[in-house]
Amino acid sequence: MDRSCALARRFAERLTAGGAQVLNEVVLNQVLVRPGDDDTTRRALHRLQEEGAAWMSGTTWNGAAAIRLSVSNWSADENDVDRTAEAILAAAA
């Protein structure tokens, strides 16, 4: 679990550095991110799901569209996080 939490924090750092807004305090393995406005966020999520880069779900947080990430696979590593964070940022661009 500690490893998953550390990877979630890495996700948050990478996404924030890329200009996305992380909506939650990352204390467990969950990251709630908003890479743009509602339309951009929904479009990015749709692209990511179509491309199959990683599975993530959409949600609404305080009335705004967001993407919910859960780091839970025992085999996930830093490279997976970096690759997926880049995919999220590219899908929102």
mmCIF file of N, CA and C in Angstrom:
data_model
loop_
_atom_site.group_PDB
_atom_site.id
_atom_site.type_symbol
_atom_site.label_atom_id
_atom_site.label_comp_id
_atom_site.label_asym_id
_atom_site.label_seq_id
_atom_site.Cartn_x
_atom_site.Cartn_y
_atom_site.Cartn_z
ATOM 1 N N MET A 1 0.821 -1.193 0.000
ATOM 2 C CA MET A 1 0.000 0.000 0.000
ATOM 3 C C MET A 1 0.870 1.263 0.000
ATOM 4 N N ASP A 2 1.964 1.226 0.754
ATOM 5 C CA ASP A 2 2.850 2.391 0.793
ATOM 6 C C ASP A 2 3.357 2.750 -0.603
ATOM 7 N N ARG A 3 3.682 1.730 -1.367
ATOM 8 C CA ARG A 3 4.191 1.941 -2.728
ATOM 9 C C ARG A 3 3.127 2.588 -3.609
ATOM 10 N N SER A 4 1.891 2.111 -3.516
ATOM 11 C CA SER A 4 0.797 2.684 -4.300
ATOM 12 C C SER A 4 0.568 4.144 -3.928
ATOM 13 N N CYS A 5 0.657 4.448 -2.659
ATOM 14 C CA CYS A 5 0.484 5.832 -2.204
ATOM 15 C C CYS A 5 1.610 6.720 -2.733
ATOM 16 N N ALA A 6 2.825 6.222 -2.727
ATOM 17 C CA ALA A 6 3.961 6.985 -3.261
ATOM 18 C C ALA A 6 3.795 7.226 -4.758
ATOM 19 N N LEU A 7 3.308 6.218 -5.476
ATOM 20 C CA LEU A 7 3.078 6.386 -6.915
ATOM 21 C C LEU A 7 1.959 7.391 -7.173
ATOM 22 N N ALA A 8 0.943 7.403 -6.336
ATOM 23 C CA ALA A 8 -0.134 8.393 -6.480
ATOM 24 C C ALA A 8 0.416 9.804 -6.277
ATOM 25 N N ARG A 9 1.289 9.969 -5.298
ATOM 26 C CA ARG A 9 1.905 11.290 -5.083
ATOM 27 C C ARG A 9 2.746 11.685 -6.306
ATOM 28 N N ARG A 10 3.431 10.717 -6.900
ATOM 29 C CA ARG A 10 4.213 10.988 -8.111
ATOM 30 C C ARG A 10 3.289 11.439 -9.243
ATOM 31 N N PHE A 11 2.137 10.748 -9.395
ATOM 32 C CA PHE A 11 1.141 11.161 -10.379
ATOM 33 C C PHE A 11 0.779 12.626 -10.167
ATOM 34 N N ALA A 12 0.431 12.977 -8.937
ATOM 35 C CA ALA A 12 0.016 14.342 -8.624
ATOM 36 C C ALA A 12 1.115 15.346 -8.971
ATOM 37 N N GLU A 13 2.356 15.022 -8.643
ATOM 38 C CA GLU A 13 3.477 15.917 -8.945
ATOM 39 C C GLU A 13 3.642 16.110 -10.448
ATOM 40 N N ARG A 14 3.602 15.024 -11.190
ATOM 41 C CA ARG A 14 3.774 15.085 -12.651
ATOM 42 C C ARG A 14 2.639 15.863 -13.311
ATOM 43 N N LEU A 15 1.417 15.600 -12.876
ATOM 44 C CA LEU A 15 0.264 16.277 -13.467
ATOM 45 C C LEU A 15 0.256 17.762 -13.130
ATOM 46 N N THR A 16 0.578 18.103 -11.894
ATOM 47 C CA THR A 16 0.637 19.506 -11.494
ATOM 48 C C THR A 16 1.737 20.233 -12.277
ATOM 49 N N ALA A 17 2.886 19.598 -12.415
ATOM 50 C CA ALA A 17 3.993 20.200 -13.169
ATOM 51 C C ALA A 17 3.608 20.434 -14.623
ATOM 52 N N GLY A 18 2.704 19.601 -15.140
ATOM 53 C CA GLY A 18 2.249 19.742 -16.520
ATOM 54 C C GLY A 18 1.098 20.710 -16.699
ATOM 55 N N GLY A 19 0.656 21.331 -15.614
ATOM 56 C CA GLY A 19 -0.384 22.349 -15.707
ATOM 57 C C GLY A 19 -1.777 21.889 -15.319
ATOM 58 N N ALA A 20 -1.932 20.634 -14.939
ATOM 59 C CA ALA A 20 -3.242 20.147 -14.502
ATOM 60 C C ALA A 20 -3.482 20.523 -13.047
ATOM 61 N N GLN A 21 -4.735 20.522 -12.660
ATOM 62 C CA GLN A 21 -5.102 20.844 -11.282
ATOM 63 C C GLN A 21 -5.446 19.554 -10.538
ATOM 64 N N VAL A 22 -4.705 19.257 -9.488
ATOM 65 C CA VAL A 22 -5.021 18.114 -8.623
ATOM 66 C C VAL A 22 -5.955 18.638 -7.547
ATOM 67 N N LEU A 23 -7.129 18.016 -7.438
ATOM 68 C CA LEU A 23 -8.192 18.540 -6.587
ATOM 69 C C LEU A 23 -8.171 18.020 -5.158
ATOM 70 N N ASN A 24 -7.466 16.937 -4.931
ATOM 71 C CA ASN A 24 -7.460 16.360 -3.586
ATOM 72 C C ASN A 24 -6.065 16.387 -2.982
ATOM 73 N N GLU A 25 -6.023 16.273 -1.676
ATOM 74 C CA GLU A 25 -4.758 16.064 -0.991
ATOM 75 C C GLU A 25 -4.459 14.574 -1.147
ATOM 76 N N VAL A 26 -3.352 14.251 -1.771
ATOM 77 C CA VAL A 26 -3.051 12.850 -2.085
ATOM 78 C C VAL A 26 -2.409 12.203 -0.866
ATOM 79 N N VAL A 27 -3.232 11.524 -0.097
ATOM 80 C CA VAL A 27 -2.760 10.855 1.118
ATOM 81 C C VAL A 27 -2.865 9.335 1.007
ATOM 82 N N LEU A 28 -3.656 8.866 0.072
ATOM 83 C CA LEU A 28 -3.749 7.420 -0.186
ATOM 84 C C LEU A 28 -3.355 7.170 -1.636
ATOM 85 N N ASN A 29 -4.019 6.245 -2.297
ATOM 86 C CA ASN A 29 -3.656 5.881 -3.665
ATOM 87 C C ASN A 29 -4.573 6.521 -4.696
ATOM 88 N N GLN A 30 -5.304 7.559 -4.323
ATOM 89 C CA GLN A 30 -6.278 8.212 -5.193
ATOM 90 C C GLN A 30 -5.805 9.605 -5.607
ATOM 91 N N VAL A 31 -6.027 9.913 -6.896
ATOM 92 C CA VAL A 31 -5.728 11.249 -7.403
ATOM 93 C C VAL A 31 -6.947 11.722 -8.180
ATOM 94 N N LEU A 32 -7.410 12.902 -7.882
ATOM 95 C CA LEU A 32 -8.523 13.518 -8.573
ATOM 96 C C LEU A 32 -7.953 14.706 -9.336
ATOM 97 N N VAL A 33 -8.003 14.624 -10.663
ATOM 98 C CA VAL A 33 -7.309 15.621 -11.481
ATOM 99 C C VAL A 33 -8.260 16.257 -12.491
ATOM 100 N N ARG A 34 -7.959 17.486 -12.781
ATOM 101 C CA ARG A 34 -8.718 18.265 -13.754
ATOM 102 C C ARG A 34 -7.706 18.910 -14.698
ATOM 103 N N PRO A 35 -7.535 18.349 -15.908
ATOM 104 C CA PRO A 35 -6.523 18.892 -16.813
ATOM 105 C C PRO A 35 -6.973 20.113 -17.609
ATOM 106 N N GLY A 36 -8.158 20.599 -17.353
ATOM 107 C CA GLY A 36 -8.666 21.779 -18.053
ATOM 108 C C GLY A 36 -10.077 22.057 -17.594
ATOM 109 N N ASP A 37 -10.819 22.787 -18.407
ATOM 110 C CA ASP A 37 -12.213 23.051 -18.069
ATOM 111 C C ASP A 37 -13.038 21.768 -18.230
ATOM 112 N N ASP A 38 -14.340 21.862 -17.996
ATOM 113 C CA ASP A 38 -15.189 20.664 -18.060
ATOM 114 C C ASP A 38 -15.089 19.954 -19.402
ATOM 115 N N ASP A 39 -15.207 20.696 -20.491
ATOM 116 C CA ASP A 39 -15.159 20.071 -21.820
ATOM 117 C C ASP A 39 -13.808 19.420 -22.083
ATOM 118 N N THR A 40 -12.743 20.098 -21.746
ATOM 119 C CA THR A 40 -11.394 19.549 -21.937
ATOM 120 C C THR A 40 -11.196 18.291 -21.107
ATOM 121 N N THR A 41 -11.638 18.325 -19.880
ATOM 122 C CA THR A 41 -11.487 17.172 -18.989
ATOM 123 C C THR A 41 -12.260 15.968 -19.522
ATOM 124 N N ARG A 42 -13.503 16.177 -19.919
ATOM 125 C CA ARG A 42 -14.314 15.064 -20.456
ATOM 126 C C ARG A 42 -13.729 14.533 -21.760
ATOM 127 N N ARG A 43 -13.280 15.435 -22.617
ATOM 128 C CA ARG A 43 -12.685 15.022 -23.894
ATOM 129 C C ARG A 43 -11.395 14.234 -23.651
ATOM 130 N N ALA A 44 -10.576 14.692 -22.734
ATOM 131 C CA ALA A 44 -9.334 13.980 -22.415
ATOM 132 C C ALA A 44 -9.636 12.585 -21.880
ATOM 133 N N LEU A 45 -10.605 12.473 -20.984
ATOM 134 C CA LEU A 45 -10.964 11.171 -20.441
ATOM 135 C C LEU A 45 -11.430 10.235 -21.550
ATOM 136 N N HIS A 46 -12.267 10.737 -22.440
ATOM 137 C CA HIS A 46 -12.762 9.917 -23.549
ATOM 138 C C HIS A 46 -11.602 9.430 -24.426
ATOM 139 N N ARG A 47 -10.674 10.311 -24.742
ATOM 140 C CA ARG A 47 -9.504 9.933 -25.553
ATOM 141 C C ARG A 47 -8.674 8.858 -24.847
ATOM 142 N N LEU A 48 -8.450 9.057 -23.564
ATOM 143 C CA LEU A 48 -7.646 8.097 -22.799
ATOM 144 C C LEU A 48 -8.312 6.721 -22.779
ATOM 145 N N GLN A 49 -9.613 6.695 -22.586
ATOM 146 C CA GLN A 49 -10.317 5.421 -22.562
ATOM 147 C C GLN A 49 -10.300 4.756 -23.933
ATOM 148 N N GLU A 50 -10.437 5.548 -24.993
ATOM 149 C CA GLU A 50 -10.384 4.991 -26.350
ATOM 150 C C GLU A 50 -9.003 4.449 -26.685
ATOM 151 N N GLU A 51 -7.957 5.176 -26.293
ATOM 152 C CA GLU A 51 -6.586 4.768 -26.595
ATOM 153 C C GLU A 51 -6.151 3.579 -25.755
ATOM 154 N N GLY A 52 -6.732 3.431 -24.583
ATOM 155 C CA GLY A 52 -6.384 2.314 -23.713
ATOM 156 C C GLY A 52 -5.055 2.457 -23.005
ATOM 157 N N ALA A 53 -4.568 3.684 -22.857
ATOM 158 C CA ALA A 53 -3.283 3.904 -22.187
ATOM 159 C C ALA A 53 -3.329 3.412 -20.742
ATOM 160 N N ALA A 54 -4.464 3.599 -20.110
ATOM 161 C CA ALA A 54 -4.685 3.155 -18.729
ATOM 162 C C ALA A 54 -6.173 3.315 -18.463
ATOM 163 N N TRP A 55 -6.674 2.613 -17.478
ATOM 164 C CA TRP A 55 -8.077 2.774 -17.145
ATOM 165 C C TRP A 55 -8.219 3.799 -16.033
ATOM 166 N N MET A 56 -9.119 4.731 -16.222
ATOM 167 C CA MET A 56 -9.471 5.722 -15.223
ATOM 168 C C MET A 56 -10.921 6.090 -15.456
ATOM 169 N N SER A 57 -11.538 6.671 -14.462
ATOM 170 C CA SER A 57 -12.954 7.002 -14.597
ATOM 171 C C SER A 57 -13.170 8.493 -14.422
ATOM 172 N N GLY A 58 -14.320 8.935 -14.882
ATOM 173 C CA GLY A 58 -14.710 10.317 -14.715
ATOM 174 C C GLY A 58 -15.581 10.467 -13.481
ATOM 175 N N THR A 59 -15.633 11.673 -12.983
ATOM 176 C CA THR A 59 -16.465 11.981 -11.833
ATOM 177 C C THR A 59 -16.790 13.468 -11.862
ATOM 178 N N THR A 60 -17.612 13.878 -10.940
ATOM 179 C CA THR A 60 -17.905 15.303 -10.743
ATOM 180 C C THR A 60 -17.522 15.656 -9.315
ATOM 181 N N TRP A 61 -16.753 16.722 -9.161
ATOM 182 C CA TRP A 61 -16.294 17.162 -7.850
ATOM 183 C C TRP A 61 -16.680 18.624 -7.685
ATOM 184 N N ASN A 62 -17.503 18.903 -6.725
ATOM 185 C CA ASN A 62 -17.971 20.270 -6.491
ATOM 186 C C ASN A 62 -18.523 20.904 -7.770
ATOM 187 N N GLY A 63 -19.257 20.104 -8.546
ATOM 188 C CA GLY A 63 -19.894 20.591 -9.760
ATOM 189 C C GLY A 63 -19.005 20.647 -10.981
ATOM 190 N N ALA A 64 -17.755 20.227 -10.879
ATOM 191 C CA ALA A 64 -16.816 20.294 -11.996
ATOM 192 C C ALA A 64 -16.392 18.891 -12.434
ATOM 193 N N ALA A 65 -16.210 18.711 -13.731
ATOM 194 C CA ALA A 65 -15.732 17.433 -14.264
ATOM 195 C C ALA A 65 -14.307 17.173 -13.805
ATOM 196 N N ALA A 66 -14.017 15.910 -13.506
ATOM 197 C CA ALA A 66 -12.670 15.524 -13.072
ATOM 198 C C ALA A 66 -12.406 14.083 -13.498
ATOM 199 N N ILE A 67 -11.162 13.695 -13.437
ATOM 200 C CA ILE A 67 -10.724 12.327 -13.716
ATOM 201 C C ILE A 67 -10.222 11.737 -12.409
ATOM 202 N N ARG A 68 -10.681 10.527 -12.114
ATOM 203 C CA ARG A 68 -10.285 9.859 -10.879
ATOM 204 C C ARG A 68 -9.309 8.732 -11.216
ATOM 205 N N LEU A 69 -8.125 8.792 -10.613
ATOM 206 C CA LEU A 69 -7.084 7.778 -10.794
ATOM 207 C C LEU A 69 -6.920 7.000 -9.498
ATOM 208 N N SER A 70 -6.785 5.715 -9.624
ATOM 209 C CA SER A 70 -6.487 4.867 -8.469
ATOM 210 C C SER A 70 -5.256 4.037 -8.812
ATOM 211 N N VAL A 71 -4.241 4.134 -8.000
ATOM 212 C CA VAL A 71 -3.043 3.321 -8.197
ATOM 213 C C VAL A 71 -3.218 2.082 -7.332
ATOM 214 N N SER A 72 -3.494 0.955 -7.986
ATOM 215 C CA SER A 72 -3.788 -0.248 -7.207
ATOM 216 C C SER A 72 -3.154 -1.519 -7.757
ATOM 217 N N ASN A 73 -2.528 -1.455 -8.910
ATOM 218 C CA ASN A 73 -1.926 -2.651 -9.485
ATOM 219 C C ASN A 73 -0.543 -2.871 -8.874
ATOM 220 N N TRP A 74 -0.313 -4.051 -8.370
ATOM 221 C CA TRP A 74 0.962 -4.352 -7.700
ATOM 222 C C TRP A 74 2.158 -4.190 -8.628
ATOM 223 N N SER A 75 1.938 -4.291 -9.941
ATOM 224 C CA SER A 75 3.072 -4.223 -10.864
ATOM 225 C C SER A 75 3.319 -2.815 -11.401
ATOM 226 N N ALA A 76 2.488 -1.843 -11.036
ATOM 227 C CA ALA A 76 2.701 -0.472 -11.505
ATOM 228 C C ALA A 76 4.014 0.067 -10.951
ATOM 229 N N ASP A 77 4.700 0.837 -11.780
ATOM 230 C CA ASP A 77 5.964 1.423 -11.336
ATOM 231 C C ASP A 77 6.062 2.878 -11.798
ATOM 232 N N GLU A 78 7.185 3.504 -11.523
ATOM 233 C CA GLU A 78 7.386 4.913 -11.847
ATOM 234 C C GLU A 78 7.252 5.175 -13.337
ATOM 235 N N ASN A 79 7.734 4.260 -14.164
ATOM 236 C CA ASN A 79 7.619 4.435 -15.616
ATOM 237 C C ASN A 79 6.162 4.444 -16.054
ATOM 238 N N ASP A 80 5.342 3.579 -15.455
ATOM 239 C CA ASP A 80 3.917 3.558 -15.775
ATOM 240 C C ASP A 80 3.255 4.880 -15.401
ATOM 241 N N VAL A 81 3.600 5.390 -14.233
ATOM 242 C CA VAL A 81 3.034 6.661 -13.781
ATOM 243 C C VAL A 81 3.445 7.787 -14.720
ATOM 244 N N ASP A 82 4.719 7.872 -15.050
ATOM 245 C CA ASP A 82 5.201 8.946 -15.921
ATOM 246 C C ASP A 82 4.544 8.868 -17.297
ATOM 247 N N ARG A 83 4.465 7.659 -17.855
ATOM 248 C CA ARG A 83 3.864 7.465 -19.180
ATOM 249 C C ARG A 83 2.384 7.849 -19.158
ATOM 250 N N THR A 84 1.678 7.450 -18.115
ATOM 251 C CA THR A 84 0.253 7.736 -18.033
ATOM 252 C C THR A 84 0.001 9.221 -17.769
ATOM 253 N N ALA A 85 0.811 9.838 -16.937
ATOM 254 C CA ALA A 85 0.663 11.270 -16.687
ATOM 255 C C ALA A 85 0.863 12.035 -17.996
ATOM 256 N N GLU A 86 1.852 11.659 -18.776
ATOM 257 C CA GLU A 86 2.085 12.303 -20.075
ATOM 258 C C GLU A 86 0.900 12.074 -21.004
ATOM 259 N N ALA A 87 0.319 10.890 -20.990
ATOM 260 C CA ALA A 87 -0.844 10.592 -21.824
ATOM 261 C C ALA A 87 -2.033 11.479 -21.433
ATOM 262 N N ILE A 88 -2.222 11.684 -20.138
ATOM 263 C CA ILE A 88 -3.320 12.532 -19.662
ATOM 264 C C ILE A 88 -3.110 13.974 -20.157
ATOM 265 N N LEU A 89 -1.913 14.476 -19.975
ATOM 266 C CA LEU A 89 -1.622 15.842 -20.394
ATOM 267 C C LEU A 89 -1.736 16.006 -21.905
ATOM 268 N N ALA A 90 -1.270 15.012 -22.665
ATOM 269 C CA ALA A 90 -1.378 15.072 -24.125
ATOM 270 C C ALA A 90 -2.834 14.988 -24.570
ATOM 271 N N ALA A 91 -3.622 14.173 -23.923
ATOM 272 C CA ALA A 91 -5.040 14.045 -24.302
ATOM 273 C C ALA A 91 -5.796 15.339 -24.046
ATOM 274 N N ALA A 92 -5.333 16.109 -23.088
ATOM 275 C CA ALA A 92 -6.001 17.384 -22.770
ATOM 276 C C ALA A 92 -5.515 18.533 -23.642
ATOM 277 N N ALA A 93 -4.393 18.341 -24.305
ATOM 278 C CA ALA A 93 -3.802 19.416 -25.112
ATOM 279 C C ALA A 93 -4.580 19.665 -26.396
#
